[in-house]
mmCIF file of N, CA and C in Angstrom:
data_model
loop_
_atom_site.group_PDB
_atom_site.id
_atom_site.type_symbol
_atom_site.label_atom_id
_atom_site.label_comp_id
_atom_site.label_asym_id
_atom_site.label_seq_id
_atom_site.Cartn_x
_atom_site.Cartn_y
_atom_site.Cartn_z
ATOM 1 N N GLN H 1 21.518 1.435 -22.474
ATOM 2 C CA GLN H 1 20.147 1.820 -22.297
ATOM 3 C C GLN H 1 19.334 0.550 -22.212
ATOM 4 N N SER H 2 18.411 0.544 -21.256
ATOM 5 C CA SER H 2 17.492 -0.576 -21.021
ATOM 6 C C SER H 2 16.328 -0.475 -22.038
ATOM 7 N N SER H 3 16.028 -1.611 -22.639
ATOM 8 C CA SER H 3 14.876 -1.602 -23.551
ATOM 9 C C SER H 3 13.644 -2.293 -22.880
ATOM 10 N N GLU H 4 13.758 -2.439 -21.601
ATOM 11 C CA GLU H 4 12.625 -3.085 -20.880
ATOM 12 C C GLU H 4 11.409 -2.139 -20.932
ATOM 13 N N PRO H 5 10.263 -2.705 -21.167
ATOM 14 C CA PRO H 5 9.051 -1.857 -21.153
ATOM 15 C C PRO H 5 8.792 -1.317 -19.764
ATOM 16 N N ALA H 6 8.196 -0.106 -19.716
ATOM 17 C CA ALA H 6 7.888 0.521 -18.419
ATOM 18 C C ALA H 6 6.867 -0.333 -17.707
ATOM 19 N N LEU H 7 7.061 -0.505 -16.443
ATOM 20 C CA LEU H 7 6.035 -1.195 -15.560
ATOM 21 C C LEU H 7 4.946 -0.281 -15.182
ATOM 22 N N TYR H 8 5.248 0.974 -14.947
ATOM 23 C CA TYR H 8 4.286 1.937 -14.484
ATOM 24 C C TYR H 8 4.397 3.245 -15.234
ATOM 25 N N THR H 9 3.333 4.036 -15.143
ATOM 26 C CA THR H 9 3.376 5.447 -15.538
ATOM 27 C C THR H 9 3.766 6.220 -14.322
ATOM 28 N N ALA H 10 4.921 6.826 -14.344
ATOM 29 C CA ALA H 10 5.411 7.522 -13.111
ATOM 30 C C ALA H 10 4.362 8.466 -12.577
ATOM 31 N N GLY H 11 4.240 8.486 -11.261
ATOM 32 C CA GLY H 11 3.302 9.346 -10.615
ATOM 33 C C GLY H 11 2.948 8.849 -9.224
ATOM 34 N N VAL H 12 1.889 9.504 -8.692
ATOM 35 C CA VAL H 12 1.378 9.155 -7.366
ATOM 36 C C VAL H 12 -0.034 8.687 -7.530
ATOM 37 N N TYR H 13 -0.306 7.561 -6.987
ATOM 38 C CA TYR H 13 -1.691 6.957 -7.172
ATOM 39 C C TYR H 13 -2.210 6.598 -5.793
ATOM 40 N N SER H 14 -3.482 6.749 -5.600
ATOM 41 C CA SER H 14 -4.070 6.426 -4.331
ATOM 42 C C SER H 14 -5.392 5.676 -4.383
ATOM 43 N N THR H 15 -5.623 4.918 -3.364
ATOM 44 C CA THR H 15 -6.860 4.164 -3.239
ATOM 45 C C THR H 15 -7.478 4.530 -1.874
ATOM 46 N N ALA H 16 -8.790 4.805 -1.876
ATOM 47 C CA ALA H 16 -9.427 5.157 -0.600
ATOM 48 C C ALA H 16 -9.772 3.887 0.120
ATOM 49 N N ILE H 17 -9.718 3.906 1.393
ATOM 50 C CA ILE H 17 -10.116 2.798 2.260
ATOM 51 C C ILE H 17 -11.121 3.413 3.253
ATOM 52 N N GLU H 18 -12.304 2.762 3.376
ATOM 53 C CA GLU H 18 -13.329 3.282 4.294
ATOM 54 C C GLU H 18 -13.544 2.220 5.385
ATOM 55 N N LEU H 19 -13.371 2.636 6.669
ATOM 56 C CA LEU H 19 -13.563 1.821 7.798
ATOM 57 C C LEU H 19 -14.530 2.488 8.713
ATOM 58 N N ASN H 20 -15.765 1.944 8.898
ATOM 59 C CA ASN H 20 -16.699 2.545 9.857
ATOM 60 C C ASN H 20 -16.753 4.052 9.738
ATOM 61 N N ASP H 21 -17.060 4.548 8.529
ATOM 62 C CA ASP H 21 -17.246 5.980 8.223
ATOM 63 C C ASP H 21 -16.002 6.784 8.283
ATOM 64 N N ASN H 22 -14.890 6.114 8.421
ATOM 65 C CA ASN H 22 -13.605 6.839 8.411
ATOM 66 C C ASN H 22 -12.919 6.550 7.089
ATOM 67 N N THR H 23 -12.567 7.529 6.304
ATOM 68 C CA THR H 23 -11.980 7.293 5.041
ATOM 69 C C THR H 23 -10.563 7.873 5.012
ATOM 70 N N PHE H 24 -9.629 7.047 4.495
ATOM 71 C CA PHE H 24 -8.259 7.507 4.407
ATOM 72 C C PHE H 24 -7.661 6.890 3.085
ATOM 73 N N ASP H 25 -6.561 7.298 2.687
ATOM 74 C CA ASP H 25 -5.995 6.767 1.485
ATOM 75 C C ASP H 25 -4.641 6.024 1.618
ATOM 76 N N VAL H 26 -4.505 5.036 0.814
ATOM 77 C CA VAL H 26 -3.207 4.456 0.659
ATOM 78 C C VAL H 26 -2.612 5.028 -0.654
ATOM 79 N N GLN H 27 -1.442 5.648 -0.454
ATOM 80 C CA GLN H 27 -0.819 6.398 -1.594
ATOM 81 C C GLN H 27 0.450 5.716 -1.964
ATOM 82 N N VAL H 28 0.544 5.410 -3.276
ATOM 83 C CA VAL H 28 1.777 4.732 -3.808
ATOM 84 C C VAL H 28 2.418 5.636 -4.800
ATOM 85 N N THR H 29 3.732 5.830 -4.675
ATOM 86 C CA THR H 29 4.493 6.660 -5.580
ATOM 87 C C THR H 29 5.422 5.782 -6.388
ATOM 88 N N VAL H 30 5.314 5.841 -7.735
ATOM 89 C CA VAL H 30 6.151 4.978 -8.595
ATOM 90 C C VAL H 30 6.900 5.838 -9.629
ATOM 91 N N ASP H 31 8.027 5.278 -10.073
ATOM 92 C CA ASP H 31 8.621 5.782 -11.329
ATOM 93 C C ASP H 31 8.368 4.643 -12.362
ATOM 94 N N THR H 32 8.976 4.754 -13.508
ATOM 95 C CA THR H 32 8.591 3.806 -14.528
ATOM 96 C C THR H 32 8.880 2.325 -14.250
ATOM 97 N N ASN H 33 9.781 2.060 -13.317
ATOM 98 C CA ASN H 33 10.118 0.679 -13.006
ATOM 99 C C ASN H 33 10.206 0.366 -11.576
ATOM 100 N N HIS H 34 9.858 1.308 -10.694
ATOM 101 C CA HIS H 34 10.009 1.028 -9.237
ATOM 102 C C HIS H 34 8.848 1.582 -8.409
ATOM 103 N N ILE H 35 8.571 0.857 -7.346
ATOM 104 C CA ILE H 35 7.643 1.348 -6.352
ATOM 105 C C ILE H 35 8.563 2.084 -5.346
ATOM 106 N N ASN H 36 8.325 3.343 -5.194
ATOM 107 C CA ASN H 36 9.288 4.204 -4.422
ATOM 108 C C ASN H 36 8.712 4.517 -3.007
ATOM 109 N N ALA H 37 7.423 4.601 -2.891
ATOM 110 C CA ALA H 37 6.909 4.957 -1.599
ATOM 111 C C ALA H 37 5.455 4.508 -1.496
ATOM 112 N N ILE H 38 5.109 4.041 -0.277
ATOM 113 C CA ILE H 38 3.741 3.646 0.072
ATOM 114 C C ILE H 38 3.473 4.194 1.381
ATOM 115 N N GLU H 39 2.360 4.986 1.397
ATOM 116 C CA GLU H 39 2.063 5.620 2.690
ATOM 117 C C GLU H 39 0.589 5.861 2.896
ATOM 118 N N LEU H 40 0.184 6.032 4.170
ATOM 119 C CA LEU H 40 -1.173 6.345 4.496
ATOM 120 C C LEU H 40 -1.315 7.829 4.479
ATOM 121 N N VAL H 41 -2.413 8.335 3.906
ATOM 122 C CA VAL H 41 -2.658 9.734 3.761
ATOM 123 C C VAL H 41 -4.082 10.010 4.322
ATOM 124 N N ASN H 42 -4.235 11.174 4.901
ATOM 125 C CA ASN H 42 -5.486 11.558 5.513
ATOM 126 C C ASN H 42 -6.036 10.638 6.565
ATOM 127 N N LEU H 43 -5.091 9.956 7.212
ATOM 128 C CA LEU H 43 -5.488 9.098 8.387
ATOM 129 C C LEU H 43 -5.650 9.971 9.561
ATOM 130 N N SER H 44 -6.813 10.155 10.111
ATOM 131 C CA SER H 44 -7.070 11.023 11.320
ATOM 132 C C SER H 44 -6.464 10.322 12.465
ATOM 133 N N GLU H 45 -6.198 11.158 13.531
ATOM 134 C CA GLU H 45 -5.698 10.602 14.787
ATOM 135 C C GLU H 45 -6.652 9.661 15.379
ATOM 136 N N SER H 46 -7.936 9.919 15.314
ATOM 137 C CA SER H 46 -8.950 9.056 15.936
ATOM 138 C C SER H 46 -8.965 7.698 15.183
ATOM 139 N N THR H 47 -8.853 7.728 13.845
ATOM 140 C CA THR H 47 -8.841 6.477 13.077
ATOM 141 C C THR H 47 -7.542 5.662 13.401
ATOM 142 N N ALA H 48 -6.477 6.350 13.499
ATOM 143 C CA ALA H 48 -5.178 5.711 13.857
ATOM 144 C C ALA H 48 -5.286 5.080 15.233
ATOM 145 N N ALA H 49 -5.968 5.761 16.201
ATOM 146 C CA ALA H 49 -6.147 5.242 17.430
ATOM 147 C C ALA H 49 -7.053 4.050 17.559
ATOM 148 N N MET H 50 -8.117 4.073 16.689
ATOM 149 C CA MET H 50 -9.010 2.944 16.655
ATOM 150 C C MET H 50 -8.415 1.750 15.915
ATOM 151 N N TYR H 51 -7.469 1.989 15.020
ATOM 152 C CA TYR H 51 -6.844 0.885 14.280
ATOM 153 C C TYR H 51 -5.376 0.984 14.457
ATOM 154 N N PRO H 52 -4.860 0.614 15.585
ATOM 155 C CA PRO H 52 -3.432 0.818 15.942
ATOM 156 C C PRO H 52 -2.495 -0.048 15.082
ATOM 157 N N LEU H 53 -3.037 -1.056 14.442
ATOM 158 C CA LEU H 53 -2.243 -1.941 13.639
ATOM 159 C C LEU H 53 -2.000 -1.405 12.201
ATOM 160 N N MET H 54 -2.785 -0.342 11.847
ATOM 161 C CA MET H 54 -2.773 0.121 10.472
ATOM 162 C C MET H 54 -1.343 0.561 10.041
ATOM 163 N N GLU H 55 -0.748 1.474 10.801
ATOM 164 C CA GLU H 55 0.532 2.008 10.367
ATOM 165 C C GLU H 55 1.631 0.915 10.474
ATOM 166 N N PRO H 56 1.800 0.230 11.583
ATOM 167 C CA PRO H 56 2.860 -0.814 11.557
ATOM 168 C C PRO H 56 2.622 -1.904 10.493
ATOM 169 N N SER H 57 1.388 -2.198 10.221
ATOM 170 C CA SER H 57 1.084 -3.218 9.110
ATOM 171 C C SER H 57 1.520 -2.664 7.790
ATOM 172 N N LEU H 58 1.241 -1.433 7.510
ATOM 173 C CA LEU H 58 1.612 -0.822 6.279
ATOM 174 C C LEU H 58 3.108 -0.784 6.151
ATOM 175 N N GLU H 59 3.825 -0.444 7.238
ATOM 176 C CA GLU H 59 5.214 -0.404 7.213
ATOM 177 C C GLU H 59 5.823 -1.757 6.882
ATOM 178 N N ASN H 60 5.337 -2.815 7.457
ATOM 179 C CA ASN H 60 5.750 -4.200 7.307
ATOM 180 C C ASN H 60 5.536 -4.530 5.783
ATOM 181 N N ILE H 61 4.393 -4.288 5.246
ATOM 182 C CA ILE H 61 4.098 -4.617 3.859
ATOM 183 C C ILE H 61 4.930 -3.862 2.915
ATOM 184 N N ALA H 62 5.102 -2.529 3.226
ATOM 185 C CA ALA H 62 5.884 -1.645 2.326
ATOM 186 C C ALA H 62 7.320 -2.093 2.251
ATOM 187 N N THR H 63 7.895 -2.454 3.428
ATOM 188 C CA THR H 63 9.352 -2.877 3.444
ATOM 189 C C THR H 63 9.501 -4.092 2.522
ATOM 190 N N GLN H 64 8.569 -5.003 2.588
ATOM 191 C CA GLN H 64 8.626 -6.205 1.744
ATOM 192 C C GLN H 64 8.494 -5.860 0.290
ATOM 193 N N ILE H 65 7.559 -4.976 -0.032
ATOM 194 C CA ILE H 65 7.339 -4.575 -1.444
ATOM 195 C C ILE H 65 8.578 -3.899 -1.972
ATOM 196 N N TYR H 66 9.181 -2.976 -1.132
ATOM 197 C CA TYR H 66 10.340 -2.275 -1.606
ATOM 198 C C TYR H 66 11.428 -3.246 -1.987
ATOM 199 N N SER H 67 11.670 -4.263 -1.201
ATOM 200 C CA SER H 67 12.783 -5.193 -1.403
ATOM 201 C C SER H 67 12.595 -6.134 -2.560
ATOM 202 N N THR H 68 11.299 -6.511 -2.816
ATOM 203 C CA THR H 68 11.011 -7.393 -3.956
ATOM 204 C C THR H 68 10.380 -6.667 -5.147
ATOM 205 N N GLN H 69 9.970 -5.447 -4.947
ATOM 206 C CA GLN H 69 9.274 -4.708 -6.035
ATOM 207 C C GLN H 69 8.019 -5.471 -6.561
ATOM 208 N N SER H 70 7.440 -6.198 -5.619
ATOM 209 C CA SER H 70 6.234 -7.024 -5.959
ATOM 210 C C SER H 70 5.270 -7.081 -4.873
ATOM 211 N N THR H 71 3.999 -7.314 -5.162
ATOM 212 C CA THR H 71 2.977 -7.453 -4.114
ATOM 213 C C THR H 71 2.701 -8.962 -3.888
ATOM 214 N N ASP H 72 3.538 -9.843 -4.502
ATOM 215 C CA ASP H 72 3.357 -11.210 -4.356
ATOM 216 C C ASP H 72 4.103 -11.774 -3.090
ATOM 217 N N ASN H 73 3.659 -12.805 -2.481
ATOM 218 C CA ASN H 73 4.251 -13.528 -1.362
ATOM 219 C C ASN H 73 4.569 -12.555 -0.202
ATOM 220 N N ILE H 74 3.662 -11.718 0.107
ATOM 221 C CA ILE H 74 3.776 -10.816 1.263
ATOM 222 C C ILE H 74 3.429 -11.601 2.486
ATOM 223 N N THR H 75 4.194 -11.504 3.528
ATOM 224 C CA THR H 75 3.822 -12.195 4.771
ATOM 225 C C THR H 75 3.479 -11.246 5.859
ATOM 226 N N TYR H 76 2.576 -11.683 6.732
ATOM 227 C CA TYR H 76 2.169 -10.844 7.871
ATOM 228 C C TYR H 76 1.768 -11.713 9.032
ATOM 229 N N SER H 77 1.670 -11.102 10.219
ATOM 230 C CA SER H 77 1.341 -11.936 11.386
ATOM 231 C C SER H 77 -0.197 -12.080 11.422
ATOM 232 N N ASP H 78 -0.593 -13.161 12.162
ATOM 233 C CA ASP H 78 -2.031 -13.409 12.255
ATOM 234 C C ASP H 78 -2.840 -12.292 12.932
ATOM 235 N N ASP H 79 -2.161 -11.603 13.841
ATOM 236 C CA ASP H 79 -2.882 -10.528 14.574
ATOM 237 C C ASP H 79 -3.163 -9.330 13.725
ATOM 238 N N SER H 80 -2.433 -9.236 12.626
ATOM 239 C CA SER H 80 -2.715 -8.050 11.775
ATOM 240 C C SER H 80 -3.220 -8.568 10.350
ATOM 241 N N LYS H 81 -3.706 -9.771 10.309
ATOM 242 C CA LYS H 81 -4.084 -10.361 9.013
ATOM 243 C C LYS H 81 -5.128 -9.524 8.246
ATOM 244 N N TYR H 82 -6.211 -9.147 8.939
ATOM 245 C CA TYR H 82 -7.336 -8.422 8.278
ATOM 246 C C TYR H 82 -6.784 -7.089 7.806
ATOM 247 N N THR H 83 -6.135 -6.394 8.728
ATOM 248 C CA THR H 83 -5.574 -5.069 8.346
ATOM 249 C C THR H 83 -4.605 -5.192 7.195
ATOM 250 N N SER H 84 -3.702 -6.146 7.249
ATOM 251 C CA SER H 84 -2.685 -6.318 6.183
ATOM 252 C C SER H 84 -3.367 -6.668 4.831
ATOM 253 N N MET H 85 -4.329 -7.523 4.853
ATOM 254 C CA MET H 85 -5.048 -7.898 3.639
ATOM 255 C C MET H 85 -5.758 -6.684 3.012
ATOM 256 N N LEU H 86 -6.353 -5.904 3.850
ATOM 257 C CA LEU H 86 -7.056 -4.654 3.494
ATOM 258 C C LEU H 86 -6.066 -3.699 2.759
ATOM 259 N N LEU H 87 -4.967 -3.495 3.434
ATOM 260 C CA LEU H 87 -3.885 -2.578 2.923
ATOM 261 C C LEU H 87 -3.319 -3.114 1.619
ATOM 262 N N LEU H 88 -3.029 -4.390 1.530
ATOM 263 C CA LEU H 88 -2.426 -4.979 0.382
ATOM 264 C C LEU H 88 -3.362 -4.817 -0.817
ATOM 265 N N GLU H 89 -4.645 -5.040 -0.620
ATOM 266 C CA GLU H 89 -5.657 -4.891 -1.749
ATOM 267 C C GLU H 89 -5.633 -3.465 -2.195
ATOM 268 N N ALA H 90 -5.525 -2.518 -1.281
ATOM 269 C CA ALA H 90 -5.538 -1.097 -1.649
ATOM 270 C C ALA H 90 -4.219 -0.731 -2.428
ATOM 271 N N ILE H 91 -3.065 -1.322 -1.997
ATOM 272 C CA ILE H 91 -1.833 -1.035 -2.708
ATOM 273 C C ILE H 91 -1.956 -1.631 -4.142
ATOM 274 N N LYS H 92 -2.504 -2.844 -4.253
ATOM 275 C CA LYS H 92 -2.606 -3.513 -5.591
ATOM 276 C C LYS H 92 -3.535 -2.631 -6.473
ATOM 277 N N SER H 93 -4.590 -2.103 -5.887
ATOM 278 C CA SER H 93 -5.499 -1.249 -6.631
ATOM 279 C C SER H 93 -4.818 0.013 -7.100
ATOM 280 N N ALA H 94 -4.041 0.660 -6.264
ATOM 281 C CA ALA H 94 -3.307 1.883 -6.594
ATOM 282 C C ALA H 94 -2.300 1.542 -7.692
ATOM 283 N N LEU H 95 -1.617 0.422 -7.617
ATOM 284 C CA LEU H 95 -0.629 0.087 -8.626
ATOM 285 C C LEU H 95 -1.333 -0.228 -9.959
ATOM 286 N N ALA H 96 -2.475 -0.771 -9.879
ATOM 287 C CA ALA H 96 -3.277 -1.078 -11.143
ATOM 288 C C ALA H 96 -3.520 0.230 -11.929
ATOM 289 N N LYS H 97 -3.763 1.302 -11.173
ATOM 290 C CA LYS H 97 -4.017 2.617 -11.750
ATOM 291 C C LYS H 97 -2.738 3.169 -12.457
ATOM 292 N N ALA H 98 -1.591 2.641 -11.996
ATOM 293 C CA ALA H 98 -0.360 3.149 -12.548
ATOM 294 C C ALA H 98 0.144 2.398 -13.738
ATOM 295 N N ALA H 99 -0.603 1.396 -14.152
ATOM 296 C CA ALA H 99 -0.239 0.604 -15.406
ATOM 297 C C ALA H 99 -0.125 1.503 -16.581
ATOM 298 N N PRO H 100 0.926 1.317 -17.379
ATOM 299 C CA PRO H 100 1.045 2.207 -18.531
ATOM 300 C C PRO H 100 0.017 1.962 -19.635
#
C-alpha cells in the first residue's frame, strides 16, 4: 500500500474560458494521484471555427500533461502560443480546485 498523500480529490473540475462573448470550459478529470482527462466542453461549432487552434493546442498540452502528470515545462509552437497559454492557465486553475 502506498502511503503517499493524495495529490487531488478525485472528480471532474472545470474552468470557464471566455473569448469575445463565447464561453466554454476546460474540464479536467482526476483520481487521487493522476490527471486522467483534459477536454473542452461546451465549445460551440462557431467558436471552434473562429479559434481553429483551440482543439489541437489542447490535445498537444494534454498529451504532455498525461505523460509527465505535471503542468510544468509544457512546450508549444509559436503560432499557438496565446491559445496554449490560455488553455494551460485554465487547466492549472481547474487542477487547483482539485487540491485535497
